[in-house]
Amino acid sequence: MGKKIIIAGGMGILFFFAVWSILIEPNIIKIEKISLEIKGLPSFFIGTKIALLTDIHSKNYGEKEKKILKILNQLNPDFIFLAGDIVDWSAKNLTSCQKFWKELNKNHYGKVFAVYGNHEHLNPRFKTFNKLFRETEIEVLNNQTKKIEKNKKFVYLIGVDDPHLGYDNLNKAMEEIDADDQNPKILLSHSPEIFRAVKNSNKKIDLVLAGHTHGAQVNIPFLSDLILPLKYDKKYKAGLFKENSTYLYVSRGIGNSGLEIRFNSFPEITLIEIR
């Protein structure tokens, strides 16, 4: 009798895990709000709100994408940053996806900037994706720097291509910035794997925003490190870090890759207030 109870209990736990991780948690997008102080910030940028979206893994313009747009309407950010894996490597219906990107870039949202992740590059339809995505006039920062400027005061927004597959070039992205330039610098990268290069650079970056990890997607002690898609520095699984006066924020992302499950790692959209 006792053995049957143990077996039944074990099956019940497995059933709960399956239902929760497949049907429930992946569909609950949490809003993570953080406020960060950056020294030397121009007055026009104080209080700026950035919506960080990572790892959407779109395959079409579906319910997930509609939910994202609804949340952004509520948050009303000044900027939207897309930190890669905008589409899944397997995405075929890119024309449908483009409708979502166009909605993202409508005037009722803030200006949209993007970098690419490993899934864009792994998609065999990358050239088609790149063409359709750029047609939306979302600004792609491919190892480039953009000045966000007002009244001759500015903040640097730096974007690097995917570090996980080695498409990043931080030196190229920052080649027009002098080492002694004290203007605030925000770096957008798909993966926190760029943080090693940031710490080794002689050009100080104030804030790095990344994703890629999905917060391990199945976040169970001892198991998560084994499945975390980072080559090194696996401590940057998710959340806020600060090293050498540089902030790093790693989002858990929105979508899934591989198995369509999440456990103890809710999807997120991050609203970052800069002050």
PDB file of C-alpha atoms in Angstrom:
ATOM      1  CA  MET A   1       0.000   0.000   0.000  1.00  0.00           C
ATOM      2  CA  GLY A   2       2.788   2.397   0.930  1.00  0.00           C
ATOM      3  CA  LYS A   3       4.610   1.708  -2.330  1.00  0.00           C
ATOM      4  CA  LYS A   4       1.461   2.475  -4.332  1.00  0.00           C
ATOM      5  CA  ILE A   5       1.042   5.772  -2.494  1.00  0.00           C
ATOM      6  CA  ILE A   6       4.635   6.739  -3.249  1.00  0.00           C
ATOM      7  CA  ILE A   7       4.220   5.854  -6.936  1.00  0.00           C
ATOM      8  CA  ALA A   8       0.916   7.747  -7.144  1.00  0.00           C
ATOM      9  CA  GLY A   9       2.469  10.747  -5.425  1.00  0.00           C
ATOM     10  CA  GLY A  10       5.424  10.704  -7.797  1.00  0.00           C
ATOM     11  CA  MET A  11       3.133  10.523 -10.811  1.00  0.00           C
ATOM     12  CA  GLY A  12       1.095  13.403  -9.419  1.00  0.00           C
ATOM     13  CA  ILE A  13       4.206  15.550  -9.048  1.00  0.00           C
ATOM     14  CA  LEU A  14       5.293  14.738 -12.603  1.00  0.00           C
ATOM     15  CA  PHE A  15       1.810  15.555 -13.895  1.00  0.00           C
ATOM     16  CA  PHE A  16       1.830  18.911 -12.085  1.00  0.00           C
ATOM     17  CA  PHE A  17       5.319  19.690 -13.420  1.00  0.00           C
ATOM     18  CA  ALA A  18       4.248  18.871 -16.980  1.00  0.00           C
ATOM     19  CA  VAL A  19       1.034  20.903 -16.872  1.00  0.00           C
ATOM     20  CA  TRP A  20       2.673  23.886 -15.174  1.00  0.00           C
ATOM     21  CA  SER A  21       5.827  23.986 -17.286  1.00  0.00           C
ATOM     22  CA  ILE A  22       4.127  23.379 -20.643  1.00  0.00           C
ATOM     23  CA  LEU A  23       0.720  25.060 -20.368  1.00  0.00           C
ATOM     24  CA  ILE A  24       0.918  27.679 -17.623  1.00  0.00           C
ATOM     25  CA  GLU A  25       4.285  29.272 -16.846  1.00  0.00           C
ATOM     26  CA  PRO A  26       5.373  29.869 -20.493  1.00  0.00           C
ATOM     27  CA  ASN A  27       2.225  31.970 -20.986  1.00  0.00           C
ATOM     28  CA  ILE A  28       2.668  34.261 -17.967  1.00  0.00           C
ATOM     29  CA  ILE A  29       4.778  37.271 -18.957  1.00  0.00           C
ATOM     30  CA  LYS A  30       6.019  39.069 -15.860  1.00  0.00           C
ATOM     31  CA  ILE A  31       6.902  42.773 -15.896  1.00  0.00           C
ATOM     32  CA  GLU A  32      10.236  43.328 -14.178  1.00  0.00           C
ATOM     33  CA  LYS A  33      10.771  46.987 -13.245  1.00  0.00           C
ATOM     34  CA  ILE A  34      14.207  48.282 -12.293  1.00  0.00           C
ATOM     35  CA  SER A  35      15.619  51.764 -11.745  1.00  0.00           C
ATOM     36  CA  LEU A  36      19.300  52.471 -12.385  1.00  0.00           C
ATOM     37  CA  GLU A  37      21.384  55.544 -11.669  1.00  0.00           C
ATOM     38  CA  ILE A  38      23.988  56.456 -14.281  1.00  0.00           C
ATOM     39  CA  LYS A  39      26.455  59.234 -13.554  1.00  0.00           C
ATOM     40  CA  GLY A  40      26.705  62.165 -15.933  1.00  0.00           C
ATOM     41  CA  LEU A  41      23.312  61.570 -17.477  1.00  0.00           C
ATOM     42  CA  PRO A  42      22.041  64.509 -19.595  1.00  0.00           C
ATOM     43  CA  SER A  43      18.941  66.112 -18.102  1.00  0.00           C
ATOM     44  CA  PHE A  44      16.789  65.148 -21.104  1.00  0.00           C
ATOM     45  CA  PHE A  45      17.524  61.450 -20.492  1.00  0.00           C
ATOM     46  CA  ILE A  46      16.748  61.433 -16.767  1.00  0.00           C
ATOM     47  CA  GLY A  47      13.620  59.374 -16.174  1.00  0.00           C
ATOM     48  CA  THR A  48      13.848  57.690 -19.579  1.00  0.00           C
ATOM     49  CA  LYS A  49      12.030  54.342 -19.662  1.00  0.00           C
ATOM     50  CA  ILE A  50      13.378  51.504 -21.781  1.00  0.00           C
ATOM     51  CA  ALA A  51      11.396  48.349 -22.516  1.00  0.00           C
ATOM     52  CA  LEU A  52      13.821  45.453 -22.982  1.00  0.00           C
ATOM     53  CA  LEU A  53      12.498  42.532 -25.033  1.00  0.00           C
ATOM     54  CA  THR A  54      14.671  39.496 -25.591  1.00  0.00           C
ATOM     55  CA  ASP A  55      14.283  36.009 -27.014  1.00  0.00           C
ATOM     56  CA  ILE A  56      10.794  36.396 -28.436  1.00  0.00           C
ATOM     57  CA  HIS A  57      11.436  33.454 -30.794  1.00  0.00           C
ATOM     58  CA  SER A  58       8.548  34.424 -33.065  1.00  0.00           C
ATOM     59  CA  LYS A  59       7.370  31.946 -35.676  1.00  0.00           C
ATOM     60  CA  ASN A  60       4.384  34.040 -36.779  1.00  0.00           C
ATOM     61  CA  TYR A  61       2.202  36.926 -35.608  1.00  0.00           C
ATOM     62  CA  GLY A  62       0.322  34.970 -32.951  1.00  0.00           C
ATOM     63  CA  GLU A  63      -1.141  35.287 -29.476  1.00  0.00           C
ATOM     64  CA  LYS A  64       2.256  35.754 -27.836  1.00  0.00           C
ATOM     65  CA  GLU A  65       3.039  38.713 -30.077  1.00  0.00           C
ATOM     66  CA  LYS A  66      -0.392  40.266 -29.448  1.00  0.00           C
ATOM     67  CA  LYS A  67       0.172  39.932 -25.709  1.00  0.00           C
ATOM     68  CA  ILE A  68       3.536  41.714 -26.047  1.00  0.00           C
ATOM     69  CA  LEU A  69       1.929  44.626 -27.893  1.00  0.00           C
ATOM     70  CA  LYS A  70      -0.782  44.919 -25.246  1.00  0.00           C
ATOM     71  CA  ILE A  71       1.812  45.066 -22.464  1.00  0.00           C
ATOM     72  CA  LEU A  72       3.850  47.691 -24.318  1.00  0.00           C
ATOM     73  CA  ASN A  73       0.736  49.822 -24.704  1.00  0.00           C
ATOM     74  CA  GLN A  74       0.352  49.753 -20.934  1.00  0.00           C
ATOM     75  CA  LEU A  75       4.025  50.465 -20.206  1.00  0.00           C
ATOM     76  CA  ASN A  76       4.337  53.291 -22.772  1.00  0.00           C
ATOM     77  CA  PRO A  77       8.173  53.239 -22.902  1.00  0.00           C
ATOM     78  CA  ASP A  78      10.372  55.930 -24.419  1.00  0.00           C
ATOM     79  CA  PHE A  79      12.478  53.290 -26.183  1.00  0.00           C
ATOM     80  CA  ILE A  80      12.142  49.621 -27.061  1.00  0.00           C
ATOM     81  CA  PHE A  81      15.315  47.536 -27.213  1.00  0.00           C
ATOM     82  CA  LEU A  82      15.167  44.140 -28.932  1.00  0.00           C
ATOM     83  CA  ALA A  83      18.123  42.060 -27.759  1.00  0.00           C
ATOM     84  CA  GLY A  84      18.152  39.290 -30.335  1.00  0.00           C
ATOM     85  CA  ASP A  85      16.412  35.979 -31.042  1.00  0.00           C
ATOM     86  CA  ILE A  86      13.578  38.055 -32.391  1.00  0.00           C
ATOM     87  CA  VAL A  87      12.639  35.049 -34.516  1.00  0.00           C
ATOM     88  CA  ASP A  88      13.228  31.364 -33.946  1.00  0.00           C
ATOM     89  CA  TRP A  89      15.758  29.527 -36.093  1.00  0.00           C
ATOM     90  CA  SER A  90      12.884  27.444 -37.477  1.00  0.00           C
ATOM     91  CA  ALA A  91      10.610  30.389 -38.360  1.00  0.00           C
ATOM     92  CA  LYS A  92       9.267  30.145 -41.908  1.00  0.00           C
ATOM     93  CA  ASN A  93       6.342  32.580 -41.931  1.00  0.00           C
ATOM     94  CA  LEU A  94       8.508  35.695 -41.872  1.00  0.00           C
ATOM     95  CA  THR A  95       5.926  37.810 -43.690  1.00  0.00           C
ATOM     96  CA  SER A  96       3.545  37.215 -40.792  1.00  0.00           C
ATOM     97  CA  CYS A  97       6.333  38.089 -38.340  1.00  0.00           C
ATOM     98  CA  GLN A  98       6.914  41.349 -40.199  1.00  0.00           C
ATOM     99  CA  LYS A  99       3.384  42.488 -39.331  1.00  0.00           C
ATOM    100  CA  PHE A 100       4.342  42.206 -35.664  1.00  0.00           C
ATOM    101  CA  TRP A 101       7.568  44.182 -36.176  1.00  0.00           C
ATOM    102  CA  LYS A 102       5.641  46.927 -37.960  1.00  0.00           C
ATOM    103  CA  GLU A 103       3.257  47.144 -35.016  1.00  0.00           C
ATOM    104  CA  LEU A 104       6.259  47.434 -32.686  1.00  0.00           C
ATOM    105  CA  ASN A 105       7.591  50.349 -34.690  1.00  0.00           C
ATOM    106  CA  LYS A 106       4.389  52.381 -34.811  1.00  0.00           C
ATOM    107  CA  ASN A 107       4.530  55.903 -33.408  1.00  0.00           C
ATOM    108  CA  HIS A 108       2.523  55.099 -30.276  1.00  0.00           C
ATOM    109  CA  TYR A 109       5.575  53.265 -28.972  1.00  0.00           C
ATOM    110  CA  GLY A 110       9.023  54.696 -28.374  1.00  0.00           C
ATOM    111  CA  LYS A 111      11.873  54.476 -30.854  1.00  0.00           C
ATOM    112  CA  VAL A 112      12.893  50.850 -31.490  1.00  0.00           C
ATOM    113  CA  PHE A 113      16.482  49.572 -31.673  1.00  0.00           C
ATOM    114  CA  ALA A 114      17.597  45.983 -32.218  1.00  0.00           C
ATOM    115  CA  VAL A 115      20.543  43.619 -32.333  1.00  0.00           C
ATOM    116  CA  TYR A 116      20.537  40.095 -33.713  1.00  0.00           C
ATOM    117  CA  GLY A 117      21.000  36.839 -31.805  1.00  0.00           C
ATOM    118  CA  ASN A 118      22.119  33.337 -32.671  1.00  0.00           C
ATOM    119  CA  HIS A 119      18.663  32.260 -33.862  1.00  0.00           C
ATOM    120  CA  GLU A 120      18.581  34.933 -36.567  1.00  0.00           C
ATOM    121  CA  HIS A 121      21.937  33.736 -37.882  1.00  0.00           C
ATOM    122  CA  LEU A 122      20.995  30.046 -37.621  1.00  0.00           C
ATOM    123  CA  ASN A 123      17.767  30.528 -39.547  1.00  0.00           C
ATOM    124  CA  PRO A 124      18.341  29.299 -43.139  1.00  0.00           C
ATOM    125  CA  ARG A 125      16.137  32.197 -44.274  1.00  0.00           C
ATOM    126  CA  PHE A 126      18.384  34.825 -42.667  1.00  0.00           C
ATOM    127  CA  LYS A 127      18.692  36.960 -45.816  1.00  0.00           C
ATOM    128  CA  THR A 128      14.914  37.115 -46.147  1.00  0.00           C
ATOM    129  CA  PHE A 129      14.549  37.873 -42.443  1.00  0.00           C
ATOM    130  CA  ASN A 130      17.145  40.652 -42.600  1.00  0.00           C
ATOM    131  CA  LYS A 131      15.442  42.255 -45.605  1.00  0.00           C
ATOM    132  CA  LEU A 132      11.938  42.101 -44.109  1.00  0.00           C
ATOM    133  CA  PHE A 133      13.088  43.266 -40.683  1.00  0.00           C
ATOM    134  CA  ARG A 134      14.961  46.287 -42.016  1.00  0.00           C
ATOM    135  CA  GLU A 135      11.962  47.255 -44.163  1.00  0.00           C
ATOM    136  CA  THR A 136      10.142  48.072 -40.928  1.00  0.00           C
ATOM    137  CA  GLU A 137      12.730  50.816 -40.234  1.00  0.00           C
ATOM    138  CA  ILE A 138      13.541  49.402 -36.820  1.00  0.00           C
ATOM    139  CA  GLU A 139      17.138  50.525 -36.352  1.00  0.00           C
ATOM    140  CA  VAL A 140      19.557  47.597 -36.278  1.00  0.00           C
ATOM    141  CA  LEU A 141      22.874  48.262 -34.544  1.00  0.00           C
ATOM    142  CA  ASN A 142      25.236  45.774 -36.163  1.00  0.00           C
ATOM    143  CA  ASN A 143      28.499  46.475 -34.300  1.00  0.00           C
ATOM    144  CA  GLN A 144      27.606  50.155 -34.430  1.00  0.00           C
ATOM    145  CA  THR A 145      27.057  53.134 -32.151  1.00  0.00           C
ATOM    146  CA  LYS A 146      24.137  55.567 -32.208  1.00  0.00           C
ATOM    147  CA  LYS A 147      24.029  58.935 -30.454  1.00  0.00           C
ATOM    148  CA  ILE A 148      20.743  59.686 -28.711  1.00  0.00           C
ATOM    149  CA  GLU A 149      21.062  63.447 -28.751  1.00  0.00           C
ATOM    150  CA  LYS A 150      19.281  66.614 -27.668  1.00  0.00           C
ATOM    151  CA  ASN A 151      20.621  70.171 -27.352  1.00  0.00           C
ATOM    152  CA  LYS A 152      24.170  68.942 -28.079  1.00  0.00           C
ATOM    153  CA  LYS A 153      24.015  66.556 -25.112  1.00  0.00           C
ATOM    154  CA  PHE A 154      23.908  62.854 -25.799  1.00  0.00           C
ATOM    155  CA  VAL A 155      24.003  59.248 -24.642  1.00  0.00           C
ATOM    156  CA  TYR A 156      25.776  56.550 -26.635  1.00  0.00           C
ATOM    157  CA  LEU A 157      23.753  53.478 -27.560  1.00  0.00           C
ATOM    158  CA  ILE A 158      26.100  50.724 -28.694  1.00  0.00           C
ATOM    159  CA  GLY A 159      24.905  47.534 -30.354  1.00  0.00           C
ATOM    160  CA  VAL A 160      26.897  44.385 -31.060  1.00  0.00           C
ATOM    161  CA  ASP A 161      25.964  41.446 -33.246  1.00  0.00           C
ATOM    162  CA  ASP A 162      25.580  38.044 -31.585  1.00  0.00           C
ATOM    163  CA  PRO A 163      28.520  37.175 -29.277  1.00  0.00           C
ATOM    164  CA  HIS A 164      27.438  33.557 -28.803  1.00  0.00           C
ATOM    165  CA  LEU A 165      28.345  32.667 -32.398  1.00  0.00           C
ATOM    166  CA  GLY A 166      31.197  35.174 -32.600  1.00  0.00           C
ATOM    167  CA  TYR A 167      29.565  37.857 -34.751  1.00  0.00           C
ATOM    168  CA  ASP A 168      30.311  40.575 -32.190  1.00  0.00           C
ATOM    169  CA  ASN A 169      33.003  43.218 -32.613  1.00  0.00           C
ATOM    170  CA  LEU A 170      33.010  45.597 -29.670  1.00  0.00           C
ATOM    171  CA  ASN A 171      36.116  47.446 -30.854  1.00  0.00           C
ATOM    172  CA  LYS A 172      34.493  48.193 -34.206  1.00  0.00           C
ATOM    173  CA  ALA A 173      31.255  49.219 -32.534  1.00  0.00           C
ATOM    174  CA  MET A 174      33.108  51.740 -30.358  1.00  0.00           C
ATOM    175  CA  GLU A 175      35.803  52.849 -32.795  1.00  0.00           C
ATOM    176  CA  GLU A 176      34.533  56.440 -32.940  1.00  0.00           C
ATOM    177  CA  ILE A 177      34.439  56.801 -29.142  1.00  0.00           C
ATOM    178  CA  ASP A 178      37.573  58.100 -27.423  1.00  0.00           C
ATOM    179  CA  ALA A 179      38.857  56.265 -24.354  1.00  0.00           C
ATOM    180  CA  ASP A 180      38.474  59.401 -22.222  1.00  0.00           C
ATOM    181  CA  ASP A 181      34.923  60.140 -23.441  1.00  0.00           C
ATOM    182  CA  GLN A 182      32.809  60.354 -20.281  1.00  0.00           C
ATOM    183  CA  ASN A 183      29.405  60.522 -21.966  1.00  0.00           C
ATOM    184  CA  PRO A 184      27.074  57.743 -20.730  1.00  0.00           C
ATOM    185  CA  LYS A 185      27.181  54.504 -22.714  1.00  0.00           C
ATOM    186  CA  ILE A 186      24.543  51.779 -22.945  1.00  0.00           C
ATOM    187  CA  LEU A 187      25.397  48.520 -24.716  1.00  0.00           C
ATOM    188  CA  LEU A 188      22.783  46.224 -26.250  1.00  0.00           C
ATOM    189  CA  SER A 189      23.884  42.623 -26.819  1.00  0.00           C
ATOM    190  CA  HIS A 190      22.054  39.364 -27.334  1.00  0.00           C
ATOM    191  CA  SER A 191      24.208  37.444 -24.885  1.00  0.00           C
ATOM    192  CA  PRO A 192      25.926  38.390 -21.616  1.00  0.00           C
ATOM    193  CA  GLU A 193      28.989  36.658 -23.061  1.00  0.00           C
ATOM    194  CA  ILE A 194      29.954  40.155 -24.272  1.00  0.00           C
ATOM    195  CA  PHE A 195      30.545  41.219 -20.666  1.00  0.00           C
ATOM    196  CA  ARG A 196      34.061  39.773 -20.605  1.00  0.00           C
ATOM    197  CA  ALA A 197      35.062  42.058 -23.513  1.00  0.00           C
ATOM    198  CA  VAL A 198      33.337  44.987 -21.808  1.00  0.00           C
ATOM    199  CA  LYS A 199      35.382  44.510 -18.635  1.00  0.00           C
ATOM    200  CA  ASN A 200      38.595  44.275 -20.673  1.00  0.00           C
ATOM    201  CA  SER A 201      37.869  47.409 -22.714  1.00  0.00           C
ATOM    202  CA  ASN A 202      39.598  50.719 -21.972  1.00  0.00           C
ATOM    203  CA  LYS A 203      36.328  52.479 -22.808  1.00  0.00           C
ATOM    204  CA  LYS A 204      33.948  52.471 -19.867  1.00  0.00           C
ATOM    205  CA  ILE A 205      30.402  51.270 -20.492  1.00  0.00           C
ATOM    206  CA  ASP A 206      27.754  52.143 -17.915  1.00  0.00           C
ATOM    207  CA  LEU A 207      25.046  49.605 -18.680  1.00  0.00           C
ATOM    208  CA  VAL A 208      24.909  46.328 -20.624  1.00  0.00           C
ATOM    209  CA  LEU A 209      21.524  44.836 -21.554  1.00  0.00           C
ATOM    210  CA  ALA A 210      21.303  41.221 -22.701  1.00  0.00           C
ATOM    211  CA  GLY A 211      19.232  38.039 -22.830  1.00  0.00           C
ATOM    212  CA  HIS A 212      19.917  34.650 -24.471  1.00  0.00           C
ATOM    213  CA  THR A 213      19.912  32.589 -21.264  1.00  0.00           C
ATOM    214  CA  HIS A 214      16.130  32.264 -20.773  1.00  0.00           C
ATOM    215  CA  GLY A 215      17.085  32.218 -17.091  1.00  0.00           C
ATOM    216  CA  ALA A 216      18.044  28.574 -17.811  1.00  0.00           C
ATOM    217  CA  GLN A 217      14.394  28.016 -18.920  1.00  0.00           C
ATOM    218  CA  VAL A 218      14.156  25.036 -16.544  1.00  0.00           C
ATOM    219  CA  ASN A 219      15.625  26.653 -13.446  1.00  0.00           C
ATOM    220  CA  ILE A 220      16.326  23.836 -11.014  1.00  0.00           C
ATOM    221  CA  PRO A 221      19.387  23.855  -8.712  1.00  0.00           C
ATOM    222  CA  PHE A 222      22.364  21.924 -10.130  1.00  0.00           C
ATOM    223  CA  LEU A 223      20.483  21.246 -13.378  1.00  0.00           C
ATOM    224  CA  SER A 224      20.242  24.820 -14.667  1.00  0.00           C
ATOM    225  CA  ASP A 225      24.017  25.265 -15.031  1.00  0.00           C
ATOM    226  CA  LEU A 226      24.163  22.151 -17.199  1.00  0.00           C
ATOM    227  CA  ILE A 227      21.601  23.467 -19.678  1.00  0.00           C
ATOM    228  CA  LEU A 228      22.477  27.175 -19.538  1.00  0.00           C
ATOM    229  CA  PRO A 229      23.554  28.223 -23.077  1.00  0.00           C
ATOM    230  CA  LEU A 230      26.671  30.139 -22.025  1.00  0.00           C
ATOM    231  CA  LYS A 231      30.229  29.176 -22.905  1.00  0.00           C
ATOM    232  CA  TYR A 232      31.571  30.759 -19.715  1.00  0.00           C
ATOM    233  CA  ASP A 233      30.563  33.036 -16.810  1.00  0.00           C
ATOM    234  CA  LYS A 234      27.442  31.023 -16.057  1.00  0.00           C
ATOM    235  CA  LYS A 235      26.754  33.179 -13.025  1.00  0.00           C
ATOM    236  CA  TYR A 236      25.091  35.644 -15.426  1.00  0.00           C
ATOM    237  CA  LYS A 237      21.976  33.489 -15.647  1.00  0.00           C
ATOM    238  CA  ALA A 238      19.429  36.263 -15.101  1.00  0.00           C
ATOM    239  CA  GLY A 239      18.933  39.518 -13.237  1.00  0.00           C
ATOM    240  CA  LEU A 240      21.038  42.528 -12.311  1.00  0.00           C
ATOM    241  CA  PHE A 241      24.793  42.505 -11.745  1.00  0.00           C
ATOM    242  CA  LYS A 242      27.324  45.266 -11.135  1.00  0.00           C
ATOM    243  CA  GLU A 243      31.074  44.964 -11.648  1.00  0.00           C
ATOM    244  CA  ASN A 244      33.659  47.738 -11.852  1.00  0.00           C
ATOM    245  CA  SER A 245      30.882  50.379 -11.875  1.00  0.00           C
ATOM    246  CA  THR A 246      29.239  48.748 -14.922  1.00  0.00           C
ATOM    247  CA  TYR A 247      25.709  47.360 -14.672  1.00  0.00           C
ATOM    248  CA  LEU A 248      24.719  44.172 -16.494  1.00  0.00           C
ATOM    249  CA  TYR A 249      21.078  43.178 -16.761  1.00  0.00           C
ATOM    250  CA  VAL A 250      20.222  39.752 -18.182  1.00  0.00           C
ATOM    251  CA  SER A 251      16.587  39.164 -19.091  1.00  0.00           C
ATOM    252  CA  ARG A 252      14.907  35.760 -18.861  1.00  0.00           C
ATOM    253  CA  GLY A 253      13.372  36.505 -22.257  1.00  0.00           C
ATOM    254  CA  ILE A 254       9.867  35.903 -23.526  1.00  0.00           C
ATOM    255  CA  GLY A 255       9.816  32.822 -25.739  1.00  0.00           C
ATOM    256  CA  ASN A 256      11.322  29.354 -25.680  1.00  0.00           C
ATOM    257  CA  SER A 257      13.733  27.367 -27.793  1.00  0.00           C
ATOM    258  CA  GLY A 258      14.071  23.621 -28.005  1.00  0.00           C
ATOM    259  CA  LEU A 259      11.519  22.211 -25.595  1.00  0.00           C
ATOM    260  CA  GLU A 260       8.496  24.503 -25.295  1.00  0.00           C
ATOM    261  CA  ILE A 261       8.631  24.551 -21.508  1.00  0.00           C
ATOM    262  CA  ARG A 262       9.579  26.850 -18.638  1.00  0.00           C
ATOM    263  CA  PHE A 263       9.903  26.088 -14.958  1.00  0.00           C
ATOM    264  CA  ASN A 264      10.875  28.581 -12.243  1.00  0.00           C
ATOM    265  CA  SER A 265      11.916  31.019 -14.975  1.00  0.00           C
ATOM    266  CA  PHE A 266       8.916  33.111 -15.989  1.00  0.00           C
ATOM    267  CA  PRO A 267       8.989  34.976 -19.312  1.00  0.00           C
ATOM    268  CA  GLU A 268       9.648  38.661 -18.797  1.00  0.00           C
ATOM    269  CA  ILE A 269       9.499  42.118 -20.302  1.00  0.00           C
ATOM    270  CA  THR A 270      11.796  44.495 -18.467  1.00  0.00           C
ATOM    271  CA  LEU A 271      11.037  48.178 -17.906  1.00  0.00           C
ATOM    272  CA  ILE A 272      14.228  50.029 -17.032  1.00  0.00           C
ATOM    273  CA  GLU A 273      14.101  53.580 -15.724  1.00  0.00           C
ATOM    274  CA  ILE A 274      17.346  55.493 -16.163  1.00  0.00           C
ATOM    275  CA  ARG A 275      17.993  58.275 -13.673  1.00  0.00           C
TER     276      ARG A 275
END
